[in-house]
């Protein structure tokens, strides 16, 4: 049986500075900082129903002033109606 050295490989440390050096920031291990995304310390979470979400979207569309925001809200409303078969 051959001896493997793979278990001794460590992840490289990357610096968070610019090209000339690491100014005031500690070294960080390579990897995603998004590992804990979506985790919460709450014991119970109330999810919004699709009808309530649709009502909120209609309200937001009426109050929106930005064209990009209106376009996004419109596409979300359209997705729900297409999913339900009412569009």
Tab-separated table of N, CA and C in Angstrom:
chain	number	residue	atom	x	y	z
A	1	UNK	N	0.835	-1.171	0.000
A	1	UNK	CA	0.000	0.000	0.000
A	1	UNK	C	0.888	1.244	0.000
A	2	UNK	N	0.525	2.198	-0.850
A	2	UNK	CA	1.317	3.423	-0.972
A	2	UNK	C	0.913	4.430	0.099
A	3	UNK	N	1.869	5.200	0.554
A	3	UNK	CA	1.615	6.234	1.554
A	3	UNK	C	1.160	7.513	0.846
A	4	UNK	N	0.018	8.071	1.256
A	4	UNK	CA	-0.529	9.272	0.626
A	4	UNK	C	-0.257	10.495	1.491
A	5	UNK	N	0.099	11.572	0.869
A	5	UNK	CA	0.393	12.820	1.551
A	5	UNK	C	-0.769	13.808	1.427
A	6	UNK	N	-1.898	13.381	0.846
A	6	UNK	CA	-3.005	14.290	0.573
A	6	UNK	C	-3.659	14.832	1.837
A	7	UNK	N	-3.637	14.087	2.924
A	7	UNK	CA	-4.295	14.544	4.140
A	7	UNK	C	-3.537	15.678	4.813
A	8	UNK	N	-2.318	15.941	4.396
A	8	UNK	CA	-1.514	16.992	5.008
A	8	UNK	C	-1.586	18.313	4.249
A	9	UNK	N	-2.344	18.358	3.170
A	9	UNK	CA	-2.449	19.585	2.382
A	9	UNK	C	-3.353	20.569	3.110
A	10	UNK	N	-2.891	21.778	3.306
A	10	UNK	CA	-3.666	22.824	3.967
A	10	UNK	C	-4.174	23.826	2.936
A	11	UNK	N	-5.340	24.449	3.188
A	11	UNK	CA	-5.805	25.487	2.260
A	11	UNK	C	-4.890	26.708	2.337
A	12	UNK	N	-4.709	27.353	1.214
A	12	UNK	CA	-3.842	28.524	1.169
A	12	UNK	C	-4.531	29.699	1.832
A	13	UNK	N	-3.741	30.575	2.398
A	13	UNK	CA	-4.270	31.797	2.993
A	13	UNK	C	-4.204	32.903	1.955
A	14	UNK	N	-5.295	33.625	1.805
A	14	UNK	CA	-5.350	34.738	0.860
A	14	UNK	C	-5.419	36.043	1.634
A	15	UNK	N	-4.719	37.037	1.166
A	15	UNK	CA	-4.782	38.337	1.820
A	15	UNK	C	-5.893	39.157	1.196
A	16	UNK	N	-6.457	40.063	1.980
A	16	UNK	CA	-7.580	40.886	1.525
A	16	UNK	C	-7.118	42.292	1.142
A	17	UNK	N	-5.867	42.485	0.878
A	17	UNK	CA	-5.355	43.804	0.542
A	17	UNK	C	-5.174	43.978	-0.945
A	18	UNK	N	-4.539	45.074	-1.323
A	18	UNK	CA	-4.263	45.282	-2.738
A	18	UNK	C	-2.955	44.579	-3.107
A	19	UNK	N	-2.418	44.876	-4.257
A	19	UNK	CA	-1.249	44.164	-4.773
A	19	UNK	C	-0.025	44.396	-3.883
A	20	UNK	N	0.111	45.597	-3.308
A	20	UNK	CA	1.325	45.926	-2.569
A	20	UNK	C	1.357	45.353	-1.164
A	21	UNK	N	0.232	44.904	-0.618
A	21	UNK	CA	0.300	44.332	0.706
A	21	UNK	C	-1.039	44.215	1.394
A	22	UNK	N	-0.962	43.820	2.647
A	22	UNK	CA	-2.138	43.557	3.453
A	22	UNK	C	-2.244	44.663	4.494
A	23	UNK	N	-3.095	45.666	4.253
A	23	UNK	CA	-3.165	46.827	5.128
A	23	UNK	C	-4.307	46.692	6.121
A	24	UNK	N	-3.983	46.325	7.362
A	24	UNK	CA	-4.954	46.324	8.435
A	24	UNK	C	-5.943	45.182	8.433
A	25	UNK	N	-5.807	44.246	7.552
A	25	UNK	CA	-6.735	43.116	7.500
A	25	UNK	C	-5.986	41.823	7.786
A	26	UNK	N	-6.583	40.949	8.581
A	26	UNK	CA	-5.920	39.661	8.833
A	26	UNK	C	-6.033	38.744	7.615
A	27	UNK	N	-5.193	37.755	7.583
A	27	UNK	CA	-5.270	36.782	6.497
A	27	UNK	C	-6.527	35.940	6.649
A	28	UNK	N	-7.095	35.537	5.526
A	28	UNK	CA	-8.329	34.763	5.537
A	28	UNK	C	-8.131	33.462	4.789
A	29	UNK	N	-8.754	32.389	5.274
A	29	UNK	CA	-8.675	31.120	4.569
A	29	UNK	C	-9.524	31.171	3.312
A	30	UNK	N	-9.098	30.475	2.303
A	30	UNK	CA	-9.835	30.418	1.049
A	30	UNK	C	-11.170	29.727	1.275
A	31	UNK	N	-12.202	30.254	0.674
A	31	UNK	CA	-13.522	29.647	0.813
A	31	UNK	C	-14.602	30.706	0.822
A	32	UNK	N	-15.809	30.276	0.782
A	32	UNK	CA	-16.940	31.187	0.709
A	32	UNK	C	-17.322	31.696	2.091
A	33	UNK	N	-17.695	32.969	2.152
A	33	UNK	CA	-18.216	33.543	3.391
A	33	UNK	C	-19.729	33.407	3.454
A	34	UNK	N	-20.303	32.751	2.467
A	34	UNK	CA	-21.755	32.606	2.388
A	34	UNK	C	-22.242	31.295	2.997
A	35	UNK	N	-21.412	30.614	3.770
A	35	UNK	CA	-21.784	29.318	4.337
A	35	UNK	C	-23.001	29.414	5.254
A	36	UNK	N	-23.087	30.487	6.030
A	36	UNK	CA	-24.168	30.619	6.992
A	36	UNK	C	-25.336	31.429	6.448
A	37	UNK	N	-25.379	31.663	5.166
A	37	UNK	CA	-26.467	32.427	4.559
A	37	UNK	C	-27.781	31.680	4.725
A	38	UNK	N	-28.783	32.352	5.226
A	38	UNK	CA	-30.085	31.739	5.418
A	38	UNK	C	-30.262	31.121	6.786
A	39	UNK	N	-29.245	31.105	7.595
A	39	UNK	CA	-29.354	30.548	8.939
A	39	UNK	C	-29.854	31.633	9.885
A	40	UNK	N	-30.664	31.246	10.849
A	40	UNK	CA	-31.203	32.197	11.809
A	40	UNK	C	-31.189	31.595	13.206
A	41	UNK	N	-31.253	32.471	14.198
A	41	UNK	CA	-31.270	31.998	15.580
A	41	UNK	C	-32.698	31.952	16.128
A	42	UNK	N	-33.683	32.303	15.311
A	42	UNK	CA	-35.084	32.277	15.739
A	42	UNK	C	-35.566	30.843	15.884
A	43	UNK	N	-36.493	30.629	16.824
A	43	UNK	CA	-37.037	29.286	17.022
A	43	UNK	C	-38.178	28.991	16.060
A	44	UNK	N	-38.951	30.019	15.709
A	44	UNK	CA	-40.044	29.805	14.760
A	44	UNK	C	-40.045	30.937	13.740
A	45	UNK	N	-40.300	30.567	12.499
A	45	UNK	CA	-40.306	31.522	11.398
A	45	UNK	C	-41.646	31.430	10.691
A	46	UNK	N	-42.287	32.578	10.441
A	46	UNK	CA	-43.563	32.603	9.730
A	46	UNK	C	-43.283	32.951	8.273
A	47	UNK	N	-43.564	32.029	7.388
A	47	UNK	CA	-43.379	32.269	5.965
A	47	UNK	C	-44.606	32.971	5.403
A	48	UNK	N	-44.378	33.856	4.465
A	48	UNK	CA	-45.458	34.596	3.842
A	48	UNK	C	-46.114	33.711	2.787
A	49	UNK	N	-47.439	33.702	2.750
A	49	UNK	CA	-48.143	32.932	1.732
A	49	UNK	C	-48.024	33.637	0.393
A	50	UNK	N	-48.299	32.907	-0.670
A	50	UNK	CA	-48.190	33.479	-2.002
A	50	UNK	C	-49.227	34.587	-2.214
A	51	UNK	N	-50.430	34.428	-1.660
A	51	UNK	CA	-51.445	35.470	-1.785
A	51	UNK	C	-51.021	36.752	-1.078
A	52	UNK	N	-50.444	36.602	0.123
A	52	UNK	CA	-49.973	37.774	0.858
A	52	UNK	C	-48.814	38.447	0.128
A	53	UNK	N	-47.928	37.650	-0.452
A	53	UNK	CA	-46.808	38.179	-1.223
A	53	UNK	C	-47.320	38.936	-2.448
A	54	UNK	N	-48.322	38.396	-3.113
A	54	UNK	CA	-48.902	39.048	-4.279
A	54	UNK	C	-49.550	40.376	-3.899
A	55	UNK	N	-50.229	40.409	-2.762
A	55	UNK	CA	-50.824	41.650	-2.275
A	55	UNK	C	-49.750	42.693	-1.987
A	56	UNK	N	-48.662	42.263	-1.389
A	56	UNK	CA	-47.548	43.181	-1.109
A	56	UNK	C	-46.921	43.692	-2.403
A	57	UNK	N	-46.821	42.820	-3.405
A	57	UNK	CA	-46.260	43.238	-4.689
A	57	UNK	C	-47.136	44.293	-5.358
A	58	UNK	N	-48.458	44.105	-5.328
A	58	UNK	CA	-49.364	45.100	-5.907
A	58	UNK	C	-49.216	46.439	-5.191
A	59	UNK	N	-49.128	46.406	-3.880
A	59	UNK	CA	-48.960	47.632	-3.100
A	59	UNK	C	-47.630	48.309	-3.427
A	60	UNK	N	-46.576	47.522	-3.546
A	60	UNK	CA	-45.263	48.079	-3.867
A	60	UNK	C	-45.242	48.646	-5.277
A	61	UNK	N	-45.940	47.999	-6.205
A	61	UNK	CA	-45.979	48.495	-7.583
A	61	UNK	C	-46.671	49.849	-7.653
A	62	UNK	N	-47.745	50.015	-6.883
A	62	UNK	CA	-48.454	51.294	-6.871
A	62	UNK	C	-47.607	52.408	-6.263
A	63	UNK	N	-46.745	52.087	-5.317
A	63	UNK	CA	-45.945	53.104	-4.631
A	63	UNK	C	-44.546	53.286	-5.212
A	64	UNK	N	-44.138	52.449	-6.159
A	64	UNK	CA	-42.781	52.510	-6.711
A	64	UNK	C	-42.633	53.692	-7.654
A	65	UNK	N	-41.475	54.332	-7.599
A	65	UNK	CA	-41.188	55.451	-8.497
A	65	UNK	C	-40.082	55.104	-9.488
A	66	UNK	N	-39.243	54.152	-9.147
A	66	UNK	CA	-38.126	53.753	-9.991
A	66	UNK	C	-38.592	52.784	-11.069
A	67	UNK	N	-38.162	53.010	-12.306
A	67	UNK	CA	-38.577	52.154	-13.419
A	67	UNK	C	-38.040	50.729	-13.290
A	68	UNK	N	-36.798	50.578	-12.816
A	68	UNK	CA	-36.223	49.238	-12.647
A	68	UNK	C	-36.995	48.449	-11.597
A	69	UNK	N	-37.376	49.126	-10.521
A	69	UNK	CA	-38.132	48.465	-9.461
A	69	UNK	C	-39.508	48.045	-9.970
A	70	UNK	N	-40.165	48.924	-10.721
A	70	UNK	CA	-41.475	48.585	-11.285
A	70	UNK	C	-41.379	47.394	-12.228
A	71	UNK	N	-40.309	47.360	-13.025
A	71	UNK	CA	-40.130	46.245	-13.954
A	71	UNK	C	-39.946	44.934	-13.198
A	72	UNK	N	-39.134	44.959	-12.119
A	72	UNK	CA	-38.920	43.770	-11.311
A	72	UNK	C	-40.220	43.294	-10.677
A	73	UNK	N	-40.976	44.231	-10.091
A	73	UNK	CA	-42.240	43.870	-9.439
A	73	UNK	C	-43.216	43.296	-10.457
A	74	UNK	N	-43.270	43.901	-11.641
A	74	UNK	CA	-44.165	43.415	-12.686
A	74	UNK	C	-43.807	41.983	-13.092
A	75	UNK	N	-42.502	41.701	-13.234
A	75	UNK	CA	-42.110	40.335	-13.619
A	75	UNK	C	-42.428	39.333	-12.509
A	76	UNK	N	-42.294	39.745	-11.242
A	76	UNK	CA	-42.648	38.849	-10.131
A	76	UNK	C	-44.151	38.557	-10.122
A	77	UNK	N	-44.960	39.599	-10.338
A	77	UNK	CA	-46.413	39.412	-10.397
A	77	UNK	C	-46.772	38.505	-11.564
A	78	UNK	N	-46.121	38.726	-12.675
A	78	UNK	CA	-46.396	37.921	-13.870
A	78	UNK	C	-46.023	36.452	-13.639
A	79	UNK	N	-44.881	36.200	-12.965
A	79	UNK	CA	-44.465	34.825	-12.676
A	79	UNK	C	-45.532	34.087	-11.866
A	80	UNK	N	-46.078	34.773	-10.863
A	80	UNK	CA	-47.092	34.138	-10.016
A	80	UNK	C	-48.344	33.835	-10.820
A	81	UNK	N	-48.761	34.783	-11.653
A	81	UNK	CA	-49.975	34.562	-12.450
A	81	UNK	C	-49.770	33.475	-13.504
A	82	UNK	N	-48.590	33.406	-14.102
A	82	UNK	CA	-48.312	32.343	-15.068
A	82	UNK	C	-48.284	30.988	-14.361
A	83	UNK	N	-47.718	30.963	-13.173
A	83	UNK	CA	-47.655	29.720	-12.398
A	83	UNK	C	-49.059	29.236	-12.043
A	84	UNK	N	-49.947	30.156	-11.743
A	84	UNK	CA	-51.314	29.803	-11.404
A	84	UNK	C	-52.194	29.560	-12.618
A	85	UNK	N	-51.739	30.022	-13.786
A	85	UNK	CA	-52.528	29.862	-15.002
A	85	UNK	C	-53.612	30.902	-15.150
A	86	UNK	N	-53.428	32.066	-14.501
A	86	UNK	CA	-54.436	33.115	-14.579
A	86	UNK	C	-53.965	34.294	-15.408
A	87	UNK	N	-52.870	34.176	-16.100
A	87	UNK	CA	-52.352	35.282	-16.898
A	87	UNK	C	-52.739	35.141	-18.328
